[in-house]
PDB file of C-alpha atoms in Angstrom:
ATOM      1  CA  MET A   1       0.000   0.000   0.000  1.00 78.00           C
ATOM      2  CA  GLU A   2       2.853   2.316   0.967  1.00 86.00           C
ATOM      3  CA  LEU A   3       4.483   1.718  -2.436  1.00 87.00           C
ATOM      4  CA  LEU A   4       1.222   2.444  -4.254  1.00 90.00           C
ATOM      5  CA  VAL A   5       0.887   5.738  -2.389  1.00 91.00           C
ATOM      6  CA  ILE A   6       4.460   6.712  -3.333  1.00 92.00           C
ATOM      7  CA  PHE A   7       3.802   5.797  -6.965  1.00 91.00           C
ATOM      8  CA  ILE A   8       0.487   7.675  -7.264  1.00 91.00           C
ATOM      9  CA  SER A   9       1.955  10.638  -5.421  1.00 90.00           C
ATOM     10  CA  ALA A  10       4.940  10.920  -7.783  1.00 89.00           C
ATOM     11  CA  LEU A  11       2.759  10.303 -10.839  1.00 90.00           C
ATOM     12  CA  LEU A  12      -0.124  12.680 -10.194  1.00 90.00           C
ATOM     13  CA  ILE A  13      -0.103  14.629  -6.949  1.00 90.00           C
ATOM     14  CA  ASN A  14       3.525  15.730  -6.744  1.00 89.00           C
ATOM     15  CA  ASN A  15       4.093  15.598 -10.488  1.00 89.00           C
ATOM     16  CA  PHE A  16       7.647  16.748 -11.150  1.00 90.00           C
ATOM     17  CA  VAL A  17       6.723  19.084 -13.974  1.00 89.00           C
ATOM     18  CA  LEU A  18       3.392  20.452 -12.810  1.00 89.00           C
ATOM     19  CA  HIS A  19       3.977  20.526  -9.050  1.00 89.00           C
ATOM     20  CA  TYR A  20       7.723  21.034  -8.567  1.00 88.00           C
ATOM     21  CA  PHE A  21       8.231  22.771 -11.941  1.00 88.00           C
ATOM     22  CA  LEU A  22      11.333  20.702 -12.632  1.00 89.00           C
ATOM     23  CA  GLY A  23      12.288  19.644 -16.151  1.00 85.00           C
ATOM     24  CA  ILE A  24      10.530  22.628 -17.704  1.00 85.00           C
ATOM     25  CA  CYS A  25      13.140  22.993 -20.490  1.00 80.00           C
ATOM     26  CA  PRO A  26      12.384  19.689 -22.269  1.00 80.00           C
ATOM     27  CA  PHE A  27       8.724  20.061 -21.266  1.00 84.00           C
ATOM     28  CA  ILE A  28       8.474  23.268 -23.291  1.00 82.00           C
ATOM     29  CA  GLY A  29      11.072  22.379 -25.923  1.00 77.00           C
ATOM     30  CA  VAL A  30       9.887  18.921 -26.986  1.00 77.00           C
ATOM     31  CA  SER A  31       6.136  19.207 -26.419  1.00 81.00           C
ATOM     32  CA  ASN A  32       5.255  20.613 -29.824  1.00 77.00           C
ATOM     33  CA  ARG A  33       4.611  17.183 -31.358  1.00 78.00           C
ATOM     34  CA  LEU A  34       2.884  14.260 -29.725  1.00 83.00           C
ATOM     35  CA  ASP A  35       5.197  11.557 -31.073  1.00 77.00           C
ATOM     36  CA  SER A  36       8.392  13.426 -30.110  1.00 75.00           C
ATOM     37  CA  ALA A  37       6.933  14.108 -26.653  1.00 82.00           C
ATOM     38  CA  PHE A  38       6.158  10.448 -26.121  1.00 83.00           C
ATOM     39  CA  SER A  39       9.687   9.385 -27.149  1.00 77.00           C
ATOM     40  CA  MET A  40      11.203  11.992 -24.868  1.00 79.00           C
ATOM     41  CA  GLY A  41       9.000  10.910 -21.967  1.00 85.00           C
ATOM     42  CA  LEU A  42       9.996   7.279 -22.313  1.00 82.00           C
ATOM     43  CA  ALA A  43      13.683   8.071 -22.604  1.00 80.00           C
ATOM     44  CA  VAL A  44      13.474  10.286 -19.503  1.00 85.00           C
ATOM     45  CA  THR A  45      11.578   7.615 -17.525  1.00 88.00           C
ATOM     46  CA  PHE A  46      14.222   5.018 -18.344  1.00 83.00           C
ATOM     47  CA  VAL A  47      17.167   7.263 -17.471  1.00 84.00           C
ATOM     48  CA  MET A  48      15.417   8.671 -14.385  1.00 88.00           C
ATOM     49  CA  THR A  49      14.747   5.236 -12.891  1.00 89.00           C
ATOM     50  CA  ILE A  50      18.267   3.949 -13.507  1.00 87.00           C
ATOM     51  CA  ALA A  51      19.852   7.217 -12.326  1.00 88.00           C
ATOM     52  CA  ALA A  52      17.828   7.229  -9.087  1.00 90.00           C
ATOM     53  CA  THR A  53      18.718   3.591  -8.434  1.00 89.00           C
ATOM     54  CA  VAL A  54      22.440   4.085  -8.997  1.00 89.00           C
ATOM     55  CA  SER A  55      22.487   7.390  -7.091  1.00 91.00           C
ATOM     56  CA  TRP A  56      20.763   5.756  -4.115  1.00 90.00           C
ATOM     57  CA  LEU A  57      23.333   2.955  -4.064  1.00 89.00           C
ATOM     58  CA  ILE A  58      26.234   5.394  -4.318  1.00 91.00           C
ATOM     59  CA  TYR A  59      24.825   7.566  -1.531  1.00 91.00           C
ATOM     60  CA  TYR A  60      24.081   4.834   0.981  1.00 89.00           C
ATOM     61  CA  LEU A  61      26.892   2.426   0.166  1.00 86.00           C
ATOM     62  CA  LEU A  62      29.698   4.873  -0.535  1.00 89.00           C
ATOM     63  CA  LEU A  63      29.036   8.430   0.602  1.00 92.00           C
ATOM     64  CA  VAL A  64      27.336   7.699   3.955  1.00 91.00           C
ATOM     65  CA  PRO A  65      29.842   5.095   5.258  1.00 91.00           C
ATOM     66  CA  TYR A  66      32.782   7.417   4.445  1.00 92.00           C
ATOM     67  CA  HIS A  67      30.964  10.575   5.673  1.00 92.00           C
ATOM     68  CA  LEU A  68      31.104  12.162   2.226  1.00 91.00           C
ATOM     69  CA  GLU A  69      27.464  13.252   2.085  1.00 89.00           C
ATOM     70  CA  PHE A  70      28.499  16.769   1.051  1.00 92.00           C
ATOM     71  CA  LEU A  71      29.524  15.283  -2.317  1.00 92.00           C
ATOM     72  CA  GLU A  72      26.012  14.115  -3.137  1.00 90.00           C
ATOM     73  CA  ILE A  73      25.185  16.761  -5.757  1.00 91.00           C
ATOM     74  CA  VAL A  74      28.532  16.380  -7.538  1.00 93.00           C
ATOM     75  CA  SER A  75      28.339  12.605  -7.526  1.00 92.00           C
ATOM     76  CA  PHE A  76      24.708  12.534  -8.648  1.00 91.00           C
ATOM     77  CA  ILE A  77      25.465  14.882 -11.561  1.00 90.00           C
ATOM     78  CA  LEU A  78      28.349  12.629 -12.561  1.00 90.00           C
ATOM     79  CA  VAL A  79      26.138   9.553 -12.332  1.00 88.00           C
ATOM     80  CA  ILE A  80      23.448  11.126 -14.541  1.00 86.00           C
ATOM     81  CA  ALA A  81      25.924  12.441 -17.128  1.00 87.00           C
ATOM     82  CA  SER A  82      27.751   9.099 -17.277  1.00 88.00           C
ATOM     83  CA  LEU A  83      24.535   7.129 -17.536  1.00 83.00           C
ATOM     84  CA  VAL A  84      23.284   9.236 -20.421  1.00 82.00           C
ATOM     85  CA  GLN A  85      26.647   8.783 -22.160  1.00 83.00           C
ATOM     86  CA  VAL A  86      26.443   5.022 -21.660  1.00 82.00           C
ATOM     87  CA  VAL A  87      22.861   4.916 -22.954  1.00 77.00           C
ATOM     88  CA  GLU A  88      23.910   7.070 -25.927  1.00 78.00           C
ATOM     89  CA  MET A  89      26.887   4.829 -26.790  1.00 81.00           C
ATOM     90  CA  PHE A  90      24.770   1.736 -26.344  1.00 76.00           C
ATOM     91  CA  ILE A  91      21.968   2.944 -28.628  1.00 73.00           C
ATOM     92  CA  LYS A  92      24.511   4.166 -31.197  1.00 75.00           C
ATOM     93  CA  LYS A  93      26.098   0.726 -31.259  1.00 75.00           C
ATOM     94  CA  VAL A  94      23.005  -1.476 -31.317  1.00 69.00           C
ATOM     95  CA  SER A  95      20.500   0.650 -33.193  1.00 71.00           C
ATOM     96  CA  PRO A  96      21.915   3.465 -35.366  1.00 75.00           C
ATOM     97  CA  PRO A  97      18.460   4.495 -36.647  1.00 73.00           C
ATOM     98  CA  LEU A  98      17.131   4.907 -33.100  1.00 71.00           C
ATOM     99  CA  TYR A  99      20.259   6.837 -32.165  1.00 76.00           C
ATOM    100  CA  GLN A 100      19.705   9.134 -35.122  1.00 72.00           C
ATOM    101  CA  ALA A 101      16.096   9.700 -34.071  1.00 67.00           C
ATOM    102  CA  LEU A 102      16.985  10.245 -30.429  1.00 66.00           C
ATOM    103  CA  GLY A 103      19.932  12.515 -31.200  1.00 63.00           C
ATOM    104  CA  ILE A 104      18.261  15.666 -29.931  1.00 62.00           C
ATOM    105  CA  TYR A 105      16.731  14.164 -26.809  1.00 69.00           C
ATOM    106  CA  LEU A 106      19.830  12.681 -25.212  1.00 71.00           C
ATOM    107  CA  PRO A 107      21.683  15.942 -24.441  1.00 70.00           C
ATOM    108  CA  LEU A 108      18.398  17.297 -23.088  1.00 72.00           C
ATOM    109  CA  ILE A 109      18.109  14.378 -20.664  1.00 75.00           C
ATOM    110  CA  THR A 110      21.563  15.119 -19.231  1.00 69.00           C
ATOM    111  CA  THR A 111      20.498  18.655 -18.424  1.00 70.00           C
ATOM    112  CA  ASN A 112      17.042  17.677 -17.189  1.00 77.00           C
ATOM    113  CA  CYS A 113      16.904  18.891 -13.597  1.00 85.00           C
ATOM    114  CA  ALA A 114      13.945  16.598 -12.876  1.00 87.00           C
ATOM    115  CA  ILE A 115      16.363  13.652 -12.981  1.00 87.00           C
ATOM    116  CA  LEU A 116      18.697  15.264 -10.454  1.00 90.00           C
ATOM    117  CA  GLY A 117      15.602  16.318  -8.479  1.00 91.00           C
ATOM    118  CA  VAL A 118      14.405  12.710  -8.171  1.00 91.00           C
ATOM    119  CA  ALA A 119      17.839  11.529  -7.027  1.00 90.00           C
ATOM    120  CA  LEU A 120      18.088  14.301  -4.409  1.00 92.00           C
ATOM    121  CA  LEU A 121      14.501  13.892  -3.176  1.00 92.00           C
ATOM    122  CA  THR A 122      14.898  10.169  -2.552  1.00 91.00           C
ATOM    123  CA  VAL A 123      17.752  10.991  -0.185  1.00 90.00           C
ATOM    124  CA  LEU A 124      15.819  13.845   1.422  1.00 92.00           C
ATOM    125  CA  LYS A 125      12.728  11.676   1.957  1.00 91.00           C
ATOM    126  CA  LYS A 126      14.910   8.841   3.335  1.00 90.00           C
ATOM    127  CA  TYR A 127      13.349   6.261   1.016  1.00 90.00           C
ATOM    128  CA  ASN A 128      14.643   2.703   1.052  1.00 87.00           C
ATOM    129  CA  PHE A 129      15.771   1.068  -2.166  1.00 87.00           C
ATOM    130  CA  ILE A 130      12.397  -0.233  -3.362  1.00 88.00           C
ATOM    131  CA  GLU A 131      10.650   3.019  -2.462  1.00 91.00           C
ATOM    132  CA  THR A 132      13.309   4.858  -4.500  1.00 91.00           C
ATOM    133  CA  LEU A 133      12.695   2.592  -7.480  1.00 90.00           C
ATOM    134  CA  ILE A 134       8.911   3.078  -7.339  1.00 92.00           C
ATOM    135  CA  PHE A 135       9.234   6.829  -6.723  1.00 93.00           C
ATOM    136  CA  ALA A 136      11.552   7.266  -9.734  1.00 93.00           C
ATOM    137  CA  LEU A 137       9.288   5.174 -11.950  1.00 92.00           C
ATOM    138  CA  GLY A 138       6.238   7.201 -10.892  1.00 93.00           C
ATOM    139  CA  ALA A 139       8.098  10.472 -11.423  1.00 93.00           C
ATOM    140  CA  GLY A 140       9.234   9.397 -14.900  1.00 92.00           C
ATOM    141  CA  LEU A 141       5.765   8.278 -15.928  1.00 93.00           C
ATOM    142  CA  GLY A 142       4.380  11.513 -14.451  1.00 94.00           C
ATOM    143  CA  PHE A 143       6.801  13.468 -16.647  1.00 92.00           C
ATOM    144  CA  THR A 144       5.668  11.431 -19.671  1.00 92.00           C
ATOM    145  CA  LEU A 145       2.017  12.033 -18.810  1.00 93.00           C
ATOM    146  CA  ALA A 146       2.520  15.778 -18.436  1.00 93.00           C
ATOM    147  CA  ILE A 147       4.552  16.188 -21.633  1.00 91.00           C
ATOM    148  CA  VAL A 148       2.141  14.048 -23.688  1.00 93.00           C
ATOM    149  CA  ILE A 149      -0.921  16.008 -22.435  1.00 93.00           C
ATOM    150  CA  MET A 150       0.904  19.245 -23.177  1.00 92.00           C
ATOM    151  CA  ALA A 151       1.870  18.072 -26.678  1.00 91.00           C
ATOM    152  CA  GLY A 152      -1.759  17.123 -27.372  1.00 92.00           C
ATOM    153  CA  ILE A 153      -2.933  20.578 -26.319  1.00 92.00           C
ATOM    154  CA  ARG A 154      -0.188  22.309 -28.318  1.00 89.00           C
ATOM    155  CA  GLU A 155      -1.089  20.377 -31.458  1.00 88.00           C
ATOM    156  CA  GLU A 156      -4.684  21.600 -31.048  1.00 88.00           C
ATOM    157  CA  LEU A 157      -3.426  25.141 -30.393  1.00 87.00           C
ATOM    158  CA  GLU A 158      -1.903  25.170 -33.884  1.00 83.00           C
ATOM    159  CA  PHE A 159      -5.468  25.612 -35.182  1.00 86.00           C
ATOM    160  CA  ALA A 160      -6.536  28.133 -32.535  1.00 86.00           C
ATOM    161  CA  ASP A 161      -6.691  31.869 -33.073  1.00 87.00           C
ATOM    162  CA  VAL A 162      -3.999  32.853 -30.580  1.00 85.00           C
ATOM    163  CA  PRO A 163      -3.137  36.584 -30.354  1.00 88.00           C
ATOM    164  CA  GLU A 164       0.169  37.329 -32.110  1.00 86.00           C
ATOM    165  CA  THR A 165       1.942  38.445 -28.916  1.00 87.00           C
ATOM    166  CA  LEU A 166       1.079  35.233 -27.085  1.00 87.00           C
ATOM    167  CA  LYS A 167       2.171  32.836 -29.822  1.00 82.00           C
ATOM    168  CA  GLY A 168       4.991  30.444 -28.945  1.00 78.00           C
ATOM    169  CA  ALA A 169       6.364  30.433 -25.403  1.00 79.00           C
ATOM    170  CA  GLY A 170       3.641  32.746 -24.026  1.00 86.00           C
ATOM    171  CA  ILE A 171       0.627  30.552 -24.738  1.00 89.00           C
ATOM    172  CA  THR A 172       2.661  27.447 -23.848  1.00 86.00           C
ATOM    173  CA  LEU A 173       3.439  28.780 -20.363  1.00 88.00           C
ATOM    174  CA  ILE A 174      -0.183  29.868 -19.832  1.00 92.00           C
ATOM    175  CA  THR A 175      -1.314  26.373 -20.863  1.00 91.00           C
ATOM    176  CA  ALA A 176       1.243  24.802 -18.502  1.00 90.00           C
ATOM    177  CA  GLY A 177      -0.108  26.964 -15.676  1.00 91.00           C
ATOM    178  CA  ILE A 178      -3.710  25.901 -16.340  1.00 93.00           C
ATOM    179  CA  LEU A 179      -2.557  22.280 -16.565  1.00 91.00           C
ATOM    180  CA  ALA A 180      -0.803  22.644 -13.204  1.00 91.00           C
ATOM    181  CA  LEU A 181      -4.034  24.024 -11.715  1.00 92.00           C
ATOM    182  CA  ALA A 182      -5.909  21.023 -13.086  1.00 91.00           C
ATOM    183  CA  PHE A 183      -3.360  18.664 -11.521  1.00 89.00           C
ATOM    184  CA  MET A 184      -3.910  20.395  -8.163  1.00 88.00           C
ATOM    185  CA  GLY A 185      -7.254  18.609  -8.189  1.00 88.00           C
ATOM    186  CA  PHE A 186      -5.411  15.392  -7.379  1.00 86.00           C
ATOM    187  CA  SER A 187      -4.164  16.869  -4.086  1.00 83.00           C
ATOM    188  CA  GLY A 188      -6.739  15.188  -1.883  1.00 78.00           C
ATOM    189  CA  LEU A 189      -6.318  11.780  -3.517  1.00 75.00           C
ATOM    190  CA  VAL A 190      -3.995  10.261  -0.892  1.00 68.00           C
TER     191      VAL A 190
ATOM    192  CA  MET B   1       3.237  11.582 -42.834  1.00 59.00           C
ATOM    193  CA  LYS B   2       5.035  14.868 -43.371  1.00 67.00           C
ATOM    194  CA  LEU B   3       7.723  15.075 -46.061  1.00 76.00           C
ATOM    195  CA  GLU B   4      10.871  17.067 -45.350  1.00 79.00           C
ATOM    196  CA  GLN B   5      13.549  18.347 -47.685  1.00 82.00           C
ATOM    197  CA  GLY B   6      17.308  18.035 -47.615  1.00 85.00           C
ATOM    198  CA  VAL B   7      20.427  18.119 -49.765  1.00 87.00           C
ATOM    199  CA  VAL B   8      22.403  14.941 -50.386  1.00 89.00           C
ATOM    200  CA  VAL B   9      26.057  15.360 -49.417  1.00 88.00           C
ATOM    201  CA  LYS B  10      27.312  11.803 -49.748  1.00 87.00           C
ATOM    202  CA  VAL B  11      26.112   8.529 -51.255  1.00 88.00           C
ATOM    203  CA  GLU B  12      27.265   5.197 -49.837  1.00 86.00           C
ATOM    204  CA  GLY B  13      25.810   1.832 -50.839  1.00 83.00           C
ATOM    205  CA  GLY B  14      22.043   1.966 -50.622  1.00 84.00           C
ATOM    206  CA  PHE B  15      22.189   4.959 -48.270  1.00 88.00           C
ATOM    207  CA  ALA B  16      22.564   8.702 -48.741  1.00 88.00           C
ATOM    208  CA  TYR B  17      23.769  11.211 -46.170  1.00 88.00           C
ATOM    209  CA  LEU B  18      21.782  14.403 -46.314  1.00 85.00           C
ATOM    210  CA  VAL B  19      21.640  17.751 -44.592  1.00 82.00           C
ATOM    211  CA  PRO B  20      17.987  18.543 -43.832  1.00 80.00           C
ATOM    212  CA  SER B  21      16.622  22.002 -44.617  1.00 78.00           C
ATOM    213  CA  LEU B  22      15.168  23.604 -41.499  1.00 70.00           C
ATOM    214  CA  PRO B  23      11.439  24.328 -41.658  1.00 65.00           C
ATOM    215  CA  GLN B  24      10.360  27.938 -41.043  1.00 63.00           C
ATOM    216  CA  GLY B  25       8.870  26.948 -37.681  1.00 63.00           C
ATOM    217  CA  CYS B  26      12.350  26.136 -36.367  1.00 65.00           C
ATOM    218  CA  GLU B  27      13.573  29.731 -36.655  1.00 66.00           C
ATOM    219  CA  HIS B  28      12.527  30.709 -33.131  1.00 66.00           C
ATOM    220  CA  CYS B  29      13.121  27.355 -31.485  1.00 64.00           C
ATOM    221  CA  ALA B  30      15.407  27.544 -28.459  1.00 62.00           C
ATOM    222  CA  LEU B  31      16.809  24.094 -29.240  1.00 61.00           C
ATOM    223  CA  LYS B  32      17.629  24.638 -32.889  1.00 63.00           C
ATOM    224  CA  GLU B  33      21.381  24.505 -32.196  1.00 62.00           C
ATOM    225  CA  LEU B  34      20.909  20.907 -31.113  1.00 59.00           C
ATOM    226  CA  CYS B  35      19.098  19.918 -34.291  1.00 60.00           C
ATOM    227  CA  ILE B  36      20.827  17.855 -36.941  1.00 56.00           C
ATOM    228  CA  GLY B  37      20.226  20.299 -39.769  1.00 52.00           C
ATOM    229  CA  ASN B  38      21.437  23.294 -37.847  1.00 50.00           C
ATOM    230  CA  SER B  39      24.566  21.792 -36.349  1.00 51.00           C
ATOM    231  CA  GLY B  40      25.890  20.746 -39.753  1.00 57.00           C
ATOM    232  CA  GLY B  41      25.184  17.124 -38.897  1.00 67.00           C
ATOM    233  CA  LYS B  42      24.162  14.592 -41.495  1.00 77.00           C
ATOM    234  CA  LEU B  43      21.180  12.278 -41.593  1.00 81.00           C
ATOM    235  CA  LYS B  44      21.572   8.768 -42.994  1.00 83.00           C
ATOM    236  CA  ALA B  45      18.630   7.831 -45.202  1.00 86.00           C
ATOM    237  CA  LEU B  46      17.603   4.987 -47.491  1.00 87.00           C
ATOM    238  CA  ASN B  47      18.312   6.079 -51.033  1.00 87.00           C
ATOM    239  CA  LEU B  48      15.573   4.344 -52.988  1.00 86.00           C
ATOM    240  CA  PRO B  49      15.197   6.810 -55.915  1.00 86.00           C
ATOM    241  CA  GLY B  50      18.978   6.835 -56.528  1.00 85.00           C
ATOM    242  CA  ALA B  51      19.710  10.425 -55.515  1.00 86.00           C
ATOM    243  CA  ARG B  52      23.208  11.744 -56.227  1.00 87.00           C
ATOM    244  CA  GLU B  53      25.465  14.148 -54.383  1.00 88.00           C
ATOM    245  CA  GLY B  54      24.126  17.721 -54.465  1.00 87.00           C
ATOM    246  CA  ASP B  55      20.529  16.697 -55.252  1.00 88.00           C
ATOM    247  CA  LEU B  56      17.648  18.294 -53.367  1.00 89.00           C
ATOM    248  CA  VAL B  57      15.426  15.477 -52.127  1.00 90.00           C
ATOM    249  CA  GLU B  58      12.224  14.895 -50.194  1.00 87.00           C
ATOM    250  CA  PHE B  59      12.457  12.384 -47.375  1.00 87.00           C
ATOM    251  CA  GLN B  60      10.200  10.910 -44.736  1.00 84.00           C
ATOM    252  CA  ILE B  61      10.892   9.712 -41.203  1.00 79.00           C
ATOM    253  CA  ASN B  62       8.748   6.837 -39.983  1.00 77.00           C
ATOM    254  CA  ILE B  63       8.215   8.247 -36.491  1.00 75.00           C
ATOM    255  CA  SER B  64       5.534   5.775 -35.421  1.00 76.00           C
ATOM    256  CA  ARG B  65       7.765   2.774 -36.098  1.00 77.00           C
ATOM    257  CA  LEU B  66      10.702   4.430 -34.316  1.00 77.00           C
ATOM    258  CA  ASN B  67       8.476   5.258 -31.352  1.00 76.00           C
ATOM    259  CA  LEU B  68       7.161   1.726 -31.136  1.00 79.00           C
ATOM    260  CA  ASN B  69      10.704   0.351 -31.016  1.00 79.00           C
ATOM    261  CA  LEU B  70      11.795   2.950 -28.496  1.00 78.00           C
ATOM    262  CA  MET B  71       8.769   2.158 -26.350  1.00 79.00           C
ATOM    263  CA  LEU B  72       9.483  -1.575 -26.469  1.00 81.00           C
ATOM    264  CA  LEU B  73      13.124  -1.037 -25.540  1.00 81.00           C
ATOM    265  CA  SER B  74      12.379   1.407 -22.697  1.00 81.00           C
ATOM    266  CA  ALA B  75       9.538  -0.711 -21.329  1.00 84.00           C
ATOM    267  CA  ALA B  76      11.692  -3.835 -21.413  1.00 86.00           C
ATOM    268  CA  GLY B  77      14.517  -2.015 -19.617  1.00 85.00           C
ATOM    269  CA  LEU B  78      12.174  -0.656 -16.954  1.00 86.00           C
ATOM    270  CA  LEU B  79      10.445  -3.981 -16.374  1.00 89.00           C
ATOM    271  CA  LEU B  80      13.774  -5.787 -16.065  1.00 90.00           C
ATOM    272  CA  LEU B  81      15.040  -3.137 -13.645  1.00 88.00           C
ATOM    273  CA  LEU B  82      11.886  -3.381 -11.543  1.00 88.00           C
ATOM    274  CA  ALA B  83      11.862  -7.183 -11.592  1.00 91.00           C
ATOM    275  CA  GLY B  84      15.526  -7.325 -10.569  1.00 91.00           C
ATOM    276  CA  GLY B  85      15.015  -4.787  -7.785  1.00 89.00           C
ATOM    277  CA  LEU B  86      11.978  -6.574  -6.341  1.00 89.00           C
ATOM    278  CA  LEU B  87      13.631  -9.993  -6.591  1.00 90.00           C
ATOM    279  CA  GLY B  88      16.853  -8.815  -4.960  1.00 89.00           C
ATOM    280  CA  PHE B  89      15.103  -6.847  -2.219  1.00 88.00           C
ATOM    281  CA  TYR B  90      12.338  -9.246  -1.184  1.00 89.00           C
ATOM    282  CA  ILE B  91      13.798 -12.678  -2.002  1.00 88.00           C
ATOM    283  CA  ASN B  92      17.437 -11.658  -1.473  1.00 84.00           C
ATOM    284  CA  PRO B  93      19.074 -14.771  -2.943  1.00 83.00           C
ATOM    285  CA  LEU B  94      22.562 -13.548  -1.945  1.00 82.00           C
ATOM    286  CA  GLY B  95      21.621 -13.160   1.724  1.00 82.00           C
ATOM    287  CA  ILE B  96      23.237  -9.698   1.986  1.00 84.00           C
ATOM    288  CA  ASN B  97      21.829  -6.254   2.802  1.00 83.00           C
ATOM    289  CA  PRO B  98      18.403  -6.293   1.001  1.00 85.00           C
ATOM    290  CA  SER B  99      18.913  -2.834  -0.518  1.00 84.00           C
ATOM    291  CA  LEU B 100      22.353  -3.759  -1.859  1.00 84.00           C
ATOM    292  CA  SER B 101      20.952  -7.013  -3.154  1.00 87.00           C
ATOM    293  CA  GLY B 102      18.030  -5.148  -4.765  1.00 87.00           C
ATOM    294  CA  GLY B 103      20.425  -2.680  -6.379  1.00 85.00           C
ATOM    295  CA  LEU B 104      22.748  -5.347  -7.731  1.00 86.00           C
ATOM    296  CA  PHE B 105      19.896  -7.414  -9.119  1.00 89.00           C
ATOM    297  CA  ALA B 106      18.164  -4.356 -10.599  1.00 88.00           C
ATOM    298  CA  ILE B 107      21.307  -3.241 -12.442  1.00 85.00           C
ATOM    299  CA  GLY B 108      22.173  -6.811 -13.416  1.00 87.00           C
ATOM    300  CA  PHE B 109      18.710  -7.446 -14.799  1.00 89.00           C
ATOM    301  CA  SER B 110      18.629  -4.122 -16.641  1.00 84.00           C
ATOM    302  CA  LEU B 111      21.828  -5.142 -18.450  1.00 82.00           C
ATOM    303  CA  LEU B 112      19.776  -7.873 -20.100  1.00 85.00           C
ATOM    304  CA  VAL B 113      18.313  -5.154 -22.298  1.00 81.00           C
ATOM    305  CA  PHE B 114      21.662  -5.094 -24.195  1.00 76.00           C
ATOM    306  CA  PRO B 115      21.248  -8.525 -25.852  1.00 78.00           C
ATOM    307  CA  LEU B 116      17.554  -7.730 -26.336  1.00 76.00           C
ATOM    308  CA  ALA B 117      18.417  -4.565 -28.259  1.00 72.00           C
ATOM    309  CA  ARG B 118      20.602  -6.567 -30.606  1.00 71.00           C
ATOM    310  CA  LEU B 119      17.452  -8.046 -32.116  1.00 72.00           C
ATOM    311  CA  ARG B 120      17.079  -7.299 -35.782  1.00 65.00           C
ATOM    312  CA  ARG B 121      13.934  -5.210 -35.315  1.00 67.00           C
ATOM    313  CA  PHE B 122      15.898  -2.464 -33.552  1.00 68.00           C
ATOM    314  CA  SER B 123      18.491  -2.046 -36.302  1.00 66.00           C
ATOM    315  CA  SER B 124      16.306  -2.792 -39.302  1.00 72.00           C
ATOM    316  CA  ARG B 125      16.850  -0.758 -42.497  1.00 75.00           C
ATOM    317  CA  GLU B 126      13.173   0.199 -42.341  1.00 74.00           C
ATOM    318  CA  LEU B 127      13.870   2.406 -39.312  1.00 78.00           C
ATOM    319  CA  TYR B 128      16.029   4.791 -41.347  1.00 83.00           C
ATOM    320  CA  PRO B 129      14.459   7.856 -42.966  1.00 84.00           C
ATOM    321  CA  GLU B 130      13.536   7.170 -46.571  1.00 86.00           C
ATOM    322  CA  ILE B 131      14.193   9.425 -49.563  1.00 88.00           C
ATOM    323  CA  LYS B 132      10.876   9.576 -51.427  1.00 87.00           C
ATOM    324  CA  ARG B 133      11.832  11.583 -54.511  1.00 87.00           C
ATOM    325  CA  VAL B 134      14.458  13.827 -56.020  1.00 88.00           C
ATOM    326  CA  VAL B 135      13.078  17.365 -56.162  1.00 86.00           C
ATOM    327  CA  ARG B 136      15.943  18.924 -58.126  1.00 82.00           C
ATOM    328  CA  ARG B 137      19.005  17.302 -59.653  1.00 82.00           C
ATOM    329  CA  LYS B 138      22.365  19.007 -59.224  1.00 74.00           C
ATOM    330  CA  THR B 139      23.213  20.783 -62.436  1.00 70.00           C
TER     331      THR B 139
END
């Protein structure tokens, strides 16, 4: 039950994009097409879950025993950057067409603060390993959900009569704000 | 599916390397420096109409097929990671610290996605963008 609460909370109630406003750069940048948004969301979910898992292990099995907790941000950034590099090399080797298609997303994942946010929050919330895994998975799927909804709305907005001054980033941010308000409705869920 | 344009810069076997022309909509994009066309990068595409170097061509990217493969690969990786983590944490076959065991099994299981990704479907020629027609031959 506890795990379900953590999952639902990360997915809907404390959604990383619409509650914490983390990962806004790829959220705005890659949400103009539904298919690109979906790819980005999946790639982020995968990297986020692995990064949180590895970061948790490094923190509790290396930094805590040697009293090096002050290095957590540096080490987590290194873990995320290295993981993205490994994923990039791996995809390039095994599937060149996928690598070509993902080319733009991978650098964006490295600089996605939502991934660092998940790793830091798991330490802050003192989650155990399984809770970390479920939390990261929920956060990643929450990111995917938010970016896919946003992409759907933005595709519809292409046909809307938006005032000239609000076109582009303006209407996107207003939409994100309204979406965040809608997600506030989940607050009383758990 | 939308057709895009690009200029062929190199032909190799059944493939052509092309530099895509940026659509007008990309002009104000904050990420345009990262894009293939804008960074001087080349796109490898299936050269079915026999385009030659310098030709302006129309090509198509099969996004839905790419997305399906990406989804399968990501989902497999996540499921393996989750399965490994749960197995290591709750069953703890190594009899060590459950969290360490969960971590080791999760990472170990997620490595299984490597042989999985070697399947032919993830590197199939059909996943490459496809040149549909030559718009203008180089004079």
